[in-house]
């Protein structure tokens, strides 16, 4: 098998999964990270985060000897292709992206770069960053050293990182030369053999491809949530409406789930960074449109808090509330900018006694004084006057409303993700509330028909 020596700088969700996928394809991979604890875990084949299938892929790579990790950037020695996978979070106090980790990685990497090395960006960055990186690398390496920058954005989702890496929808190769493209094609020869579509483009279009995909997804979710608001006002059913929309082949069914909105380490900050960069480029309409997308998203969290407060008779202080879910989405233990956690925290801030259960993210809440964490749904719901479903975990959708009804103090549930079957829950004596449906559900005439 054709094997390339590769380094991966930054071993978060993106970098660690990418490194393990590269090793699966037969390449020799050195992962480098500044966090010694993370490097220690990865080196021992232990996954530092919850990601279905990742632990097996990691163990396979480490056991094969093709996948190693280090805190020492000198470990990249001998590699021809270097992937930049460091985080690009939102700037403190501003909408733009904080690229300090990216620049630090390049400064550290430059002295280690061999002649004609290829440096490939994967992180989400403002358009124009690759060109600046190329200039900086030219300054930091000897004249005519021939190091080239390419951009190969990553579209993996948390919770699906492994399948998205091994079977991506497309490969985007942003390169300034045929030689760089050929080298990236060698890295991805397994995916090319599997028929994964490839688009070769310039550096700036490749940079934009990633940010634009997240902007499209975020916008779509906020449009759905506006539709949900109209459904509520008109006593219509957003669940049925999105089903109808999804059957339109031009619209499709994905990213049509309404509820408390999007969160996580990517969509919110990428939306703001894109808008900020567009403004710098003189495109003011981006801020108008995407500012509204952001506002609708934040408003969904507030509306959920308002609904919960109303269901506690406007007196949340001292009332027991069960919050099912803390992760920003199902199949992830990530709580960064989590809508679920935001709702739970806001209710705790007005005095509610909030008990949280999340299948994976609960351990990140230890030490918090405002929220109690519980290991099971039942113990979180014990004596609760209000139950909130805030993350779309499959196990929450599958809960038995009859059994749960016997542990709560009041059978009142807010379905923040529209994952519960309202017929089942209503039959078990629950009052079911959800943003985007007649409130409470079902409306009287539907209830009679459902029998
Ligand atoms: C997102 C993109 O989907 C990936 O393609 C991208 O690579 C990644 O960001 C990134 O930039 O690294 P991720 O943050 O893992 O991936 O999350 P998504 O699955 O896109 O979900 C984002 C949020 O939207 C979650 O809070 C989810 O609950 C919410 N969501 C999603 C909805 O509210 N409704 C939907 O219909 C879909």
PDB file of N, CA and C in Angstrom, residues 260 322-330 332 334-335 338-345 354-362 365 371-374 376-377 380-381 387-393 395-396 399 417:
ATOM      1  N   UNK A 260     -34.579  23.869  20.730  1.00  0.00           N
ATOM      2  CA  UNK A 260     -33.887  24.931  21.473  1.00  0.00           C
ATOM      3  C   UNK A 260     -32.691  25.481  20.715  1.00  0.00           C
ATOM      4  N   UNK A 322     -36.208  18.621  36.375  1.00  0.00           N
ATOM      5  CA  UNK A 322     -35.292  17.623  35.813  1.00  0.00           C
ATOM      6  C   UNK A 322     -34.880  18.076  34.417  1.00  0.00           C
ATOM      7  N   UNK A 323     -33.573  18.175  34.194  1.00  0.00           N
ATOM      8  CA  UNK A 323     -33.060  18.540  32.853  1.00  0.00           C
ATOM      9  C   UNK A 323     -32.433  17.295  32.248  1.00  0.00           C
ATOM     10  N   UNK A 324     -33.056  16.775  31.199  1.00  0.00           N
ATOM     11  CA  UNK A 324     -32.511  15.587  30.535  1.00  0.00           C
ATOM     12  C   UNK A 324     -31.678  16.057  29.354  1.00  0.00           C
ATOM     13  N   UNK A 325     -30.369  16.006  29.544  1.00  0.00           N
ATOM     14  CA  UNK A 325     -29.444  16.441  28.501  1.00  0.00           C
ATOM     15  C   UNK A 325     -28.650  17.656  28.938  1.00  0.00           C
ATOM     16  N   UNK A 326     -27.343  17.598  28.655  1.00  0.00           N
ATOM     17  CA  UNK A 326     -26.453  18.744  28.880  1.00  0.00           C
ATOM     18  C   UNK A 326     -25.568  18.959  27.658  1.00  0.00           C
ATOM     19  N   UNK A 327     -25.291  17.883  26.919  1.00  0.00           N
ATOM     20  CA  UNK A 327     -24.446  17.998  25.722  1.00  0.00           C
ATOM     21  C   UNK A 327     -25.146  18.863  24.668  1.00  0.00           C
ATOM     22  N   UNK A 328     -24.360  19.473  23.787  1.00  0.00           N
ATOM     23  CA  UNK A 328     -24.967  20.371  22.791  1.00  0.00           C
ATOM     24  C   UNK A 328     -25.747  19.598  21.741  1.00  0.00           C
ATOM     25  N   UNK A 329     -25.482  18.290  21.675  1.00  0.00           N
ATOM     26  CA  UNK A 329     -26.277  17.430  20.796  1.00  0.00           C
ATOM     27  C   UNK A 329     -26.066  15.989  21.229  1.00  0.00           C
ATOM     28  N   UNK A 330     -26.862  15.086  20.675  1.00  0.00           N
ATOM     29  CA  UNK A 330     -26.763  13.678  21.050  1.00  0.00           C
ATOM     30  C   UNK A 330     -25.457  13.064  20.545  1.00  0.00           C
ATOM     31  N   UNK A 332     -22.621  13.001  21.833  1.00  0.00           N
ATOM     32  CA  UNK A 332     -21.434  13.815  22.090  1.00  0.00           C
ATOM     33  C   UNK A 332     -21.408  14.127  23.586  1.00  0.00           C
ATOM     34  N   UNK A 334     -19.807  16.919  24.470  1.00  0.00           N
ATOM     35  CA  UNK A 334     -19.341  18.302  24.367  1.00  0.00           C
ATOM     36  C   UNK A 334     -20.403  19.251  24.927  1.00  0.00           C
ATOM     37  N   UNK A 335     -19.984  20.121  25.843  1.00  0.00           N
ATOM     38  CA  UNK A 335     -20.951  21.077  26.412  1.00  0.00           C
ATOM     39  C   UNK A 335     -20.633  22.513  25.990  1.00  0.00           C
ATOM     40  N   UNK A 338     -23.581  24.935  24.816  1.00  0.00           N
ATOM     41  CA  UNK A 338     -24.689  23.975  24.701  1.00  0.00           C
ATOM     42  C   UNK A 338     -26.024  24.654  25.007  1.00  0.00           C
ATOM     43  N   UNK A 339     -26.999  24.573  24.097  1.00  0.00           N
ATOM     44  CA  UNK A 339     -28.315  25.136  24.394  1.00  0.00           C
ATOM     45  C   UNK A 339     -28.939  24.456  25.614  1.00  0.00           C
ATOM     46  N   UNK A 340     -28.710  23.160  25.763  1.00  0.00           N
ATOM     47  CA  UNK A 340     -29.279  22.418  26.895  1.00  0.00           C
ATOM     48  C   UNK A 340     -28.757  22.989  28.211  1.00  0.00           C
ATOM     49  N   UNK A 341     -27.463  23.152  28.283  1.00  0.00           N
ATOM     50  CA  UNK A 341     -26.856  23.657  29.507  1.00  0.00           C
ATOM     51  C   UNK A 341     -27.260  25.105  29.765  1.00  0.00           C
ATOM     52  N   UNK A 342     -27.399  25.859  28.685  1.00  0.00           N
ATOM     53  CA  UNK A 342     -27.802  27.258  28.825  1.00  0.00           C
ATOM     54  C   UNK A 342     -29.183  27.347  29.471  1.00  0.00           C
ATOM     55  N   UNK A 343     -30.121  26.510  29.020  1.00  0.00           N
ATOM     56  CA  UNK A 343     -31.479  26.524  29.584  1.00  0.00           C
ATOM     57  C   UNK A 343     -31.440  26.090  31.049  1.00  0.00           C
ATOM     58  N   UNK A 344     -30.716  25.004  31.330  1.00  0.00           N
ATOM     59  CA  UNK A 344     -30.640  24.501  32.712  1.00  0.00           C
ATOM     60  C   UNK A 344     -30.021  25.554  33.632  1.00  0.00           C
ATOM     61  N   UNK A 345     -28.952  26.196  33.167  1.00  0.00           N
ATOM     62  CA  UNK A 345     -28.254  27.202  33.975  1.00  0.00           C
ATOM     63  C   UNK A 345     -29.148  28.411  34.224  1.00  0.00           C
ATOM     64  N   UNK A 354     -32.286  22.451  39.885  1.00  0.00           N
ATOM     65  CA  UNK A 354     -32.196  21.702  38.623  1.00  0.00           C
ATOM     66  C   UNK A 354     -31.283  20.488  38.790  1.00  0.00           C
ATOM     67  N   UNK A 355     -31.846  19.339  38.486  1.00  0.00           N
ATOM     68  CA  UNK A 355     -31.050  18.102  38.471  1.00  0.00           C
ATOM     69  C   UNK A 355     -30.851  17.686  37.018  1.00  0.00           C
ATOM     70  N   UNK A 356     -29.596  17.476  36.642  1.00  0.00           N
ATOM     71  CA  UNK A 356     -29.276  17.193  35.237  1.00  0.00           C
ATOM     72  C   UNK A 356     -28.841  15.744  35.082  1.00  0.00           C
ATOM     73  N   UNK A 357     -29.361  15.104  34.047  1.00  0.00           N
ATOM     74  CA  UNK A 357     -28.794  13.807  33.648  1.00  0.00           C
ATOM     75  C   UNK A 357     -28.433  13.869  32.173  1.00  0.00           C
ATOM     76  N   UNK A 358     -27.196  13.477  31.859  1.00  0.00           N
ATOM     77  CA  UNK A 358     -26.783  13.331  30.459  1.00  0.00           C
ATOM     78  C   UNK A 358     -25.982  12.041  30.368  1.00  0.00           C
ATOM     79  N   UNK A 359     -26.243  11.202  29.346  1.00  0.00           N
ATOM     80  CA  UNK A 359     -25.548   9.909  29.274  1.00  0.00           C
ATOM     81  C   UNK A 359     -24.031  10.035  29.211  1.00  0.00           C
ATOM     82  N   UNK A 360     -23.499  11.120  28.680  1.00  0.00           N
ATOM     83  CA  UNK A 360     -22.045  11.248  28.528  1.00  0.00           C
ATOM     84  C   UNK A 360     -21.453  12.531  29.102  1.00  0.00           C
ATOM     85  N   UNK A 361     -22.242  13.599  29.120  1.00  0.00           N
ATOM     86  CA  UNK A 361     -21.644  14.909  29.452  1.00  0.00           C
ATOM     87  C   UNK A 361     -21.691  15.242  30.934  1.00  0.00           C
ATOM     88  N   UNK A 362     -22.386  14.416  31.751  1.00  0.00           N
ATOM     89  CA  UNK A 362     -22.565  14.724  33.160  1.00  0.00           C
ATOM     90  C   UNK A 362     -21.242  14.950  33.892  1.00  0.00           C
ATOM     91  N   UNK A 365     -19.819  18.340  34.491  1.00  0.00           N
ATOM     92  CA  UNK A 365     -20.538  19.298  35.339  1.00  0.00           C
ATOM     93  C   UNK A 365     -20.147  19.166  36.805  1.00  0.00           C
ATOM     94  N   UNK A 371     -25.909  23.416  39.623  1.00  0.00           N
ATOM     95  CA  UNK A 371     -26.647  22.273  39.067  1.00  0.00           C
ATOM     96  C   UNK A 371     -26.273  20.999  39.812  1.00  0.00           C
ATOM     97  N   UNK A 372     -27.273  20.142  40.046  1.00  0.00           N
ATOM     98  CA  UNK A 372     -26.972  18.808  40.600  1.00  0.00           C
ATOM     99  C   UNK A 372     -26.928  17.840  39.424  1.00  0.00           C
ATOM    100  N   UNK A 373     -25.996  16.918  39.432  1.00  0.00           N
ATOM    101  CA  UNK A 373     -25.986  15.929  38.352  1.00  0.00           C
ATOM    102  C   UNK A 373     -26.434  14.582  38.896  1.00  0.00           C
ATOM    103  N   UNK A 374     -27.090  13.813  38.050  1.00  0.00           N
ATOM    104  CA  UNK A 374     -27.585  12.490  38.427  1.00  0.00           C
ATOM    105  C   UNK A 374     -27.184  11.476  37.356  1.00  0.00           C
ATOM    106  N   UNK A 376     -28.797   8.701  36.513  1.00  0.00           N
ATOM    107  CA  UNK A 376     -29.890   8.076  35.768  1.00  0.00           C
ATOM    108  C   UNK A 376     -31.007   9.096  35.526  1.00  0.00           C
ATOM    109  N   UNK A 377     -31.832   8.799  34.530  1.00  0.00           N
ATOM    110  CA  UNK A 377     -32.997   9.629  34.239  1.00  0.00           C
ATOM    111  C   UNK A 377     -33.920   9.629  35.449  1.00  0.00           C
ATOM    112  N   UNK A 380     -32.800  11.807  38.283  1.00  0.00           N
ATOM    113  CA  UNK A 380     -32.933  13.238  37.943  1.00  0.00           C
ATOM    114  C   UNK A 380     -34.395  13.667  38.030  1.00  0.00           C
ATOM    115  N   UNK A 381     -35.304  12.744  37.677  1.00  0.00           N
ATOM    116  CA  UNK A 381     -36.729  13.095  37.618  1.00  0.00           C
ATOM    117  C   UNK A 381     -37.451  12.881  38.944  1.00  0.00           C
ATOM    118  N   UNK A 387     -40.260  18.369  33.852  1.00  0.00           N
ATOM    119  CA  UNK A 387     -39.197  17.622  33.180  1.00  0.00           C
ATOM    120  C   UNK A 387     -38.916  18.299  31.844  1.00  0.00           C
ATOM    121  N   UNK A 388     -37.619  18.526  31.577  1.00  0.00           N
ATOM    122  CA  UNK A 388     -37.232  19.156  30.310  1.00  0.00           C
ATOM    123  C   UNK A 388     -36.367  18.183  29.519  1.00  0.00           C
ATOM    124  N   UNK A 389     -36.705  17.939  28.262  1.00  0.00           N
ATOM    125  CA  UNK A 389     -35.833  17.138  27.390  1.00  0.00           C
ATOM    126  C   UNK A 389     -35.052  18.122  26.528  1.00  0.00           C
ATOM    127  N   UNK A 390     -33.740  18.192  26.756  1.00  0.00           N
ATOM    128  CA  UNK A 390     -32.960  19.290  26.172  1.00  0.00           C
ATOM    129  C   UNK A 390     -31.916  18.830  25.158  1.00  0.00           C
ATOM    130  N   UNK A 391     -31.578  17.546  25.170  1.00  0.00           N
ATOM    131  CA  UNK A 391     -30.652  17.015  24.163  1.00  0.00           C
ATOM    132  C   UNK A 391     -31.328  15.810  23.521  1.00  0.00           C
ATOM    133  N   UNK A 392     -31.119  15.641  22.207  1.00  0.00           N
ATOM    134  CA  UNK A 392     -31.894  14.666  21.439  1.00  0.00           C
ATOM    135  C   UNK A 392     -31.334  13.239  21.516  1.00  0.00           C
ATOM    136  N   UNK A 393     -30.890  12.827  22.701  1.00  0.00           N
ATOM    137  CA  UNK A 393     -30.392  11.448  22.864  1.00  0.00           C
ATOM    138  C   UNK A 393     -31.509  10.449  22.531  1.00  0.00           C
ATOM    139  N   UNK A 395     -31.996   7.596  23.782  1.00  0.00           N
ATOM    140  CA  UNK A 395     -32.576   6.971  24.979  1.00  0.00           C
ATOM    141  C   UNK A 395     -33.656   7.843  25.611  1.00  0.00           C
ATOM    142  N   UNK A 396     -33.614   9.139  25.396  1.00  0.00           N
ATOM    143  CA  UNK A 396     -34.685   9.988  25.930  1.00  0.00           C
ATOM    144  C   UNK A 396     -35.956   9.801  25.092  1.00  0.00           C
ATOM    145  N   UNK A 399     -37.824   6.752  26.244  1.00  0.00           N
ATOM    146  CA  UNK A 399     -38.246   6.618  27.648  1.00  0.00           C
ATOM    147  C   UNK A 399     -39.676   6.101  27.765  1.00  0.00           C
ATOM    148  N   UNK A 417     -36.600  19.244  22.058  1.00  0.00           N
ATOM    149  CA  UNK A 417     -36.010  18.768  20.798  1.00  0.00           C
ATOM    150  C   UNK A 417     -37.021  18.056  19.902  1.00  0.00           C
TER     151      UNK A 417
END
